[in-house]
mmCIF file of the C-alpha atoms, coordinates in Angstrom:
data_MODEL
# 
_entry.id   MODEL 
# 
loop_
_atom_site.group_PDB 
_atom_site.id 
_atom_site.type_symbol 
_atom_site.label_atom_id 
_atom_site.label_alt_id 
_atom_site.label_comp_id 
_atom_site.label_asym_id 
_atom_site.label_entity_id 
_atom_site.label_seq_id 
_atom_site.pdbx_PDB_ins_code 
_atom_site.Cartn_x 
_atom_site.Cartn_y 
_atom_site.Cartn_z 
_atom_site.occupancy 
_atom_site.B_iso_or_equiv 
_atom_site.pdbx_formal_charge 
_atom_site.auth_seq_id 
_atom_site.auth_comp_id 
_atom_site.auth_asym_id 
_atom_site.auth_atom_id 
_atom_site.pdbx_PDB_model_num 
ATOM 1   C CA . UNK A 1 1   ? 16.443  12.242  -17.277 1.00 0.00 ? 1   UNK A CA 1 
ATOM 2   C CA . UNK A 1 2   ? 13.758  9.435   -16.434 1.00 0.00 ? 2   UNK A CA 1 
ATOM 3   C CA . UNK A 1 3   ? 10.177  10.476  -16.002 1.00 0.00 ? 3   UNK A CA 1 
ATOM 4   C CA . UNK A 1 4   ? 9.073   9.262   -11.955 1.00 0.00 ? 4   UNK A CA 1 
ATOM 5   C CA . UNK A 1 5   ? 6.274   7.103   -12.623 1.00 0.00 ? 5   UNK A CA 1 
ATOM 6   C CA . UNK A 1 6   ? 3.363   8.039   -9.717  1.00 0.00 ? 6   UNK A CA 1 
ATOM 7   C CA . UNK A 1 7   ? 0.665   5.925   -8.619  1.00 0.00 ? 7   UNK A CA 1 
ATOM 8   C CA . UNK A 1 8   ? -2.860  6.709   -10.674 1.00 0.00 ? 8   UNK A CA 1 
ATOM 9   C CA . UNK A 1 9   ? -5.311  7.523   -8.739  1.00 0.00 ? 9   UNK A CA 1 
ATOM 10  C CA . UNK A 1 10  ? -7.699  4.111   -9.520  1.00 0.00 ? 10  UNK A CA 1 
ATOM 11  C CA . UNK A 1 11  ? -6.211  1.228   -10.078 1.00 0.00 ? 11  UNK A CA 1 
ATOM 12  C CA . UNK A 1 12  ? -8.167  -1.649  -12.211 1.00 0.00 ? 12  UNK A CA 1 
ATOM 13  C CA . UNK A 1 13  ? -5.587  -3.829  -13.471 1.00 0.00 ? 13  UNK A CA 1 
ATOM 14  C CA . UNK A 1 14  ? -1.964  -5.013  -12.965 1.00 0.00 ? 14  UNK A CA 1 
ATOM 15  C CA . UNK A 1 15  ? 1.180   -6.247  -15.197 1.00 0.00 ? 15  UNK A CA 1 
ATOM 16  C CA . UNK A 1 16  ? 2.835   -9.256  -14.702 1.00 0.00 ? 16  UNK A CA 1 
ATOM 17  C CA . UNK A 1 17  ? 4.997   -8.834  -10.778 1.00 0.00 ? 17  UNK A CA 1 
ATOM 18  C CA . UNK A 1 18  ? 3.332   -5.933  -9.886  1.00 0.00 ? 18  UNK A CA 1 
ATOM 19  C CA . UNK A 1 19  ? 1.511   -5.591  -6.182  1.00 0.00 ? 19  UNK A CA 1 
ATOM 20  C CA . UNK A 1 20  ? -1.336  -3.089  -5.256  1.00 0.00 ? 20  UNK A CA 1 
ATOM 21  C CA . UNK A 1 21  ? -0.536  -1.647  -1.708  1.00 0.00 ? 21  UNK A CA 1 
ATOM 22  C CA . UNK A 1 22  ? -3.552  -0.642  0.388   1.00 0.00 ? 22  UNK A CA 1 
ATOM 23  C CA . UNK A 1 23  ? -4.660  0.365   3.739   1.00 0.00 ? 23  UNK A CA 1 
ATOM 24  C CA . UNK A 1 24  ? -6.140  -2.147  5.628   1.00 0.00 ? 24  UNK A CA 1 
ATOM 25  C CA . UNK A 1 25  ? -7.413  -2.834  9.334   1.00 0.00 ? 25  UNK A CA 1 
ATOM 26  C CA . UNK A 1 26  ? -5.908  -5.732  11.510  1.00 0.00 ? 26  UNK A CA 1 
ATOM 27  C CA . UNK A 1 27  ? -8.949  -7.821  11.454  1.00 0.00 ? 27  UNK A CA 1 
ATOM 28  C CA . UNK A 1 28  ? -8.666  -7.329  7.458   1.00 0.00 ? 28  UNK A CA 1 
ATOM 29  C CA . UNK A 1 29  ? -12.465 -6.540  6.837   1.00 0.00 ? 29  UNK A CA 1 
ATOM 30  C CA . UNK A 1 30  ? -11.920 -5.015  3.571   1.00 0.00 ? 30  UNK A CA 1 
ATOM 31  C CA . UNK A 1 31  ? -14.982 -3.567  3.259   1.00 0.00 ? 31  UNK A CA 1 
ATOM 32  C CA . UNK A 1 32  ? -14.810 -0.258  0.878   1.00 0.00 ? 32  UNK A CA 1 
ATOM 33  C CA . UNK A 1 33  ? -12.343 1.722   -0.870  1.00 0.00 ? 33  UNK A CA 1 
ATOM 34  C CA . UNK A 1 34  ? -8.987  0.561   -2.426  1.00 0.00 ? 34  UNK A CA 1 
ATOM 35  C CA . UNK A 1 35  ? -9.140  -2.381  0.370   1.00 0.00 ? 35  UNK A CA 1 
ATOM 36  C CA . UNK A 1 36  ? -12.438 -3.828  -1.303  1.00 0.00 ? 36  UNK A CA 1 
ATOM 37  C CA . UNK A 1 37  ? -10.970 -3.205  -4.812  1.00 0.00 ? 37  UNK A CA 1 
ATOM 38  C CA . UNK A 1 38  ? -7.544  -5.296  -3.619  1.00 0.00 ? 38  UNK A CA 1 
ATOM 39  C CA . UNK A 1 39  ? -10.291 -8.171  -2.880  1.00 0.00 ? 39  UNK A CA 1 
ATOM 40  C CA . UNK A 1 40  ? -12.676 -7.712  -5.620  1.00 0.00 ? 40  UNK A CA 1 
ATOM 41  C CA . UNK A 1 41  ? -9.387  -7.435  -8.361  1.00 0.00 ? 41  UNK A CA 1 
ATOM 42  C CA . UNK A 1 42  ? -6.356  -8.558  -6.670  1.00 0.00 ? 42  UNK A CA 1 
ATOM 43  C CA . UNK A 1 43  ? -6.623  -11.539 -4.142  1.00 0.00 ? 43  UNK A CA 1 
ATOM 44  C CA . UNK A 1 44  ? -6.570  -9.924  -1.186  1.00 0.00 ? 44  UNK A CA 1 
ATOM 45  C CA . UNK A 1 45  ? -7.756  -12.303 1.482   1.00 0.00 ? 45  UNK A CA 1 
ATOM 46  C CA . UNK A 1 46  ? -10.820 -11.202 4.007   1.00 0.00 ? 46  UNK A CA 1 
ATOM 47  C CA . UNK A 1 47  ? -9.670  -11.471 7.649   1.00 0.00 ? 47  UNK A CA 1 
ATOM 48  C CA . UNK A 1 48  ? -6.034  -10.733 6.687   1.00 0.00 ? 48  UNK A CA 1 
ATOM 49  C CA . UNK A 1 49  ? -5.156  -7.205  7.699   1.00 0.00 ? 49  UNK A CA 1 
ATOM 50  C CA . UNK A 1 50  ? -1.161  -7.504  6.791   1.00 0.00 ? 50  UNK A CA 1 
ATOM 51  C CA . UNK A 1 51  ? 1.159   -8.323  4.144   1.00 0.00 ? 51  UNK A CA 1 
ATOM 52  C CA . UNK A 1 52  ? 0.887   -9.896  0.806   1.00 0.00 ? 52  UNK A CA 1 
ATOM 53  C CA . UNK A 1 53  ? -2.067  -11.836 -0.281  1.00 0.00 ? 53  UNK A CA 1 
ATOM 54  C CA . UNK A 1 54  ? -2.506  -12.881 -3.522  1.00 0.00 ? 54  UNK A CA 1 
ATOM 55  C CA . UNK A 1 55  ? -1.144  -9.953  -6.052  1.00 0.00 ? 55  UNK A CA 1 
ATOM 56  C CA . UNK A 1 56  ? -1.709  -7.044  -2.911  1.00 0.00 ? 56  UNK A CA 1 
ATOM 57  C CA . UNK A 1 57  ? -0.208  -5.906  0.318   1.00 0.00 ? 57  UNK A CA 1 
ATOM 58  C CA . UNK A 1 58  ? -2.055  -4.935  2.806   1.00 0.00 ? 58  UNK A CA 1 
ATOM 59  C CA . UNK A 1 59  ? -1.036  -2.134  5.322   1.00 0.00 ? 59  UNK A CA 1 
ATOM 60  C CA . UNK A 1 60  ? -3.044  -1.669  8.997   1.00 0.00 ? 60  UNK A CA 1 
ATOM 61  C CA . UNK A 1 61  ? -3.360  1.979   8.698   1.00 0.00 ? 61  UNK A CA 1 
ATOM 62  C CA . UNK A 1 62  ? -6.845  1.776   10.992  1.00 0.00 ? 62  UNK A CA 1 
ATOM 63  C CA . UNK A 1 63  ? -4.686  1.001   14.445  1.00 0.00 ? 63  UNK A CA 1 
ATOM 64  C CA . UNK A 1 64  ? -2.988  4.151   15.171  1.00 0.00 ? 64  UNK A CA 1 
ATOM 65  C CA . UNK A 1 65  ? -0.082  6.339   13.785  1.00 0.00 ? 65  UNK A CA 1 
ATOM 66  C CA . UNK A 1 66  ? 2.708   4.082   15.786  1.00 0.00 ? 66  UNK A CA 1 
ATOM 67  C CA . UNK A 1 67  ? 1.175   0.856   14.447  1.00 0.00 ? 67  UNK A CA 1 
ATOM 68  C CA . UNK A 1 68  ? 0.984   2.445   10.839  1.00 0.00 ? 68  UNK A CA 1 
ATOM 69  C CA . UNK A 1 69  ? 4.343   3.618   11.288  1.00 0.00 ? 69  UNK A CA 1 
ATOM 70  C CA . UNK A 1 70  ? 5.792   -0.116  11.953  1.00 0.00 ? 70  UNK A CA 1 
ATOM 71  C CA . UNK A 1 71  ? 3.513   -1.251  9.363   1.00 0.00 ? 71  UNK A CA 1 
ATOM 72  C CA . UNK A 1 72  ? 5.097   1.039   6.800   1.00 0.00 ? 72  UNK A CA 1 
ATOM 73  C CA . UNK A 1 73  ? 8.539   -0.018  8.082   1.00 0.00 ? 73  UNK A CA 1 
ATOM 74  C CA . UNK A 1 74  ? 8.022   -3.552  7.222   1.00 0.00 ? 74  UNK A CA 1 
ATOM 75  C CA . UNK A 1 75  ? 6.585   -3.304  3.898   1.00 0.00 ? 75  UNK A CA 1 
ATOM 76  C CA . UNK A 1 76  ? 9.586   -0.946  2.589   1.00 0.00 ? 76  UNK A CA 1 
ATOM 77  C CA . UNK A 1 77  ? 11.837  -3.446  4.203   1.00 0.00 ? 77  UNK A CA 1 
ATOM 78  C CA . UNK A 1 78  ? 9.612   -6.051  2.071   1.00 0.00 ? 78  UNK A CA 1 
ATOM 79  C CA . UNK A 1 79  ? 9.752   -4.301  -1.188  1.00 0.00 ? 79  UNK A CA 1 
ATOM 80  C CA . UNK A 1 80  ? 13.703  -3.762  -0.762  1.00 0.00 ? 80  UNK A CA 1 
ATOM 81  C CA . UNK A 1 81  ? 14.052  -7.384  -0.581  1.00 0.00 ? 81  UNK A CA 1 
ATOM 82  C CA . UNK A 1 82  ? 11.626  -7.907  -3.972  1.00 0.00 ? 82  UNK A CA 1 
ATOM 83  C CA . UNK A 1 83  ? 13.281  -5.980  -6.540  1.00 0.00 ? 83  UNK A CA 1 
ATOM 84  C CA . UNK A 1 84  ? 11.744  -8.268  -9.241  1.00 0.00 ? 84  UNK A CA 1 
ATOM 85  C CA . UNK A 1 85  ? 7.898   -6.789  -7.935  1.00 0.00 ? 85  UNK A CA 1 
ATOM 86  C CA . UNK A 1 86  ? 6.582   -3.465  -8.636  1.00 0.00 ? 86  UNK A CA 1 
ATOM 87  C CA . UNK A 1 87  ? 4.414   -1.740  -5.834  1.00 0.00 ? 87  UNK A CA 1 
ATOM 88  C CA . UNK A 1 88  ? 1.840   0.136   -6.685  1.00 0.00 ? 88  UNK A CA 1 
ATOM 89  C CA . UNK A 1 89  ? 1.321   2.552   -3.294  1.00 0.00 ? 89  UNK A CA 1 
ATOM 90  C CA . UNK A 1 90  ? -1.949  4.084   -2.716  1.00 0.00 ? 90  UNK A CA 1 
ATOM 91  C CA . UNK A 1 91  ? -2.771  6.962   -0.442  1.00 0.00 ? 91  UNK A CA 1 
ATOM 92  C CA . UNK A 1 92  ? -2.598  4.403   2.599   1.00 0.00 ? 92  UNK A CA 1 
ATOM 93  C CA . UNK A 1 93  ? -3.913  5.584   6.043   1.00 0.00 ? 93  UNK A CA 1 
ATOM 94  C CA . UNK A 1 94  ? -5.131  9.323   4.541   1.00 0.00 ? 94  UNK A CA 1 
ATOM 95  C CA . UNK A 1 95  ? -8.900  8.391   3.943   1.00 0.00 ? 95  UNK A CA 1 
ATOM 96  C CA . UNK A 1 96  ? -10.680 6.815   6.656   1.00 0.00 ? 96  UNK A CA 1 
ATOM 97  C CA . UNK A 1 97  ? -8.229  6.298   8.764   1.00 0.00 ? 97  UNK A CA 1 
ATOM 98  C CA . UNK A 1 98  ? -7.334  10.172  8.821   1.00 0.00 ? 98  UNK A CA 1 
ATOM 99  C CA . UNK A 1 99  ? -3.737  10.594  8.978   1.00 0.00 ? 99  UNK A CA 1 
ATOM 100 C CA . UNK A 1 100 ? -2.235  13.501  8.090   1.00 0.00 ? 100 UNK A CA 1 
ATOM 101 C CA . UNK A 1 101 ? -0.862  12.846  4.432   1.00 0.00 ? 101 UNK A CA 1 
ATOM 102 C CA . UNK A 1 102 ? 2.377   14.758  4.622   1.00 0.00 ? 102 UNK A CA 1 
ATOM 103 C CA . UNK A 1 103 ? 3.421   12.494  8.117   1.00 0.00 ? 103 UNK A CA 1 
ATOM 104 C CA . UNK A 1 104 ? 2.356   9.408   5.817   1.00 0.00 ? 104 UNK A CA 1 
ATOM 105 C CA . UNK A 1 105 ? 4.058   9.783   2.967   1.00 0.00 ? 105 UNK A CA 1 
ATOM 106 C CA . UNK A 1 106 ? 7.447   10.848  4.844   1.00 0.00 ? 106 UNK A CA 1 
ATOM 107 C CA . UNK A 1 107 ? 6.774   7.004   5.955   1.00 0.00 ? 107 UNK A CA 1 
ATOM 108 C CA . UNK A 1 108 ? 7.477   5.724   2.570   1.00 0.00 ? 108 UNK A CA 1 
ATOM 109 C CA . UNK A 1 109 ? 10.592  8.483   2.164   1.00 0.00 ? 109 UNK A CA 1 
ATOM 110 C CA . UNK A 1 110 ? 13.175  5.578   1.934   1.00 0.00 ? 110 UNK A CA 1 
ATOM 111 C CA . UNK A 1 111 ? 11.306  3.432   -0.279  1.00 0.00 ? 111 UNK A CA 1 
ATOM 112 C CA . UNK A 1 112 ? 13.730  1.571   -3.024  1.00 0.00 ? 112 UNK A CA 1 
ATOM 113 C CA . UNK A 1 113 ? 12.512  2.113   -6.720  1.00 0.00 ? 113 UNK A CA 1 
ATOM 114 C CA . UNK A 1 114 ? 10.446  -0.918  -7.051  1.00 0.00 ? 114 UNK A CA 1 
ATOM 115 C CA . UNK A 1 115 ? 7.888   1.293   -4.652  1.00 0.00 ? 115 UNK A CA 1 
ATOM 116 C CA . UNK A 1 116 ? 5.773   3.714   -7.092  1.00 0.00 ? 116 UNK A CA 1 
ATOM 117 C CA . UNK A 1 117 ? 4.128   6.457   -5.236  1.00 0.00 ? 117 UNK A CA 1 
ATOM 118 C CA . UNK A 1 118 ? 0.811   8.833   -5.452  1.00 0.00 ? 118 UNK A CA 1 
ATOM 119 C CA . UNK A 1 119 ? 1.574   12.205  -6.494  1.00 0.00 ? 119 UNK A CA 1 
ATOM 120 C CA . UNK A 1 120 ? 3.211   14.404  -4.061  1.00 0.00 ? 120 UNK A CA 1 
ATOM 121 C CA . UNK A 1 121 ? 4.317   11.455  -1.898  1.00 0.00 ? 121 UNK A CA 1 
# 
């Protein structure tokens, strides 16, 4: 039986082929929280609110739940297409965006094994 990994509360460094997945807004104003960490440490690009950038992947969590659901589905497809990468998924959309954690976690229920999720997700 293998031990399941979970995304830690804080990520300050990544190993080779690892990607930090964070909640963003459509404008890519990465000013606080995980988005700011993504800019400061993992190559997120201010003004880019979606997708892979540097060693990070932005998911728009601020444009309403339907938009978040679309972004999550696109991310899951991207992760499935890139099994050579490990994605550390943060609690996207559950902080300042204010989405219900159970609803957000359900969006990632079918994520492939290369997506490491927060505890309880």
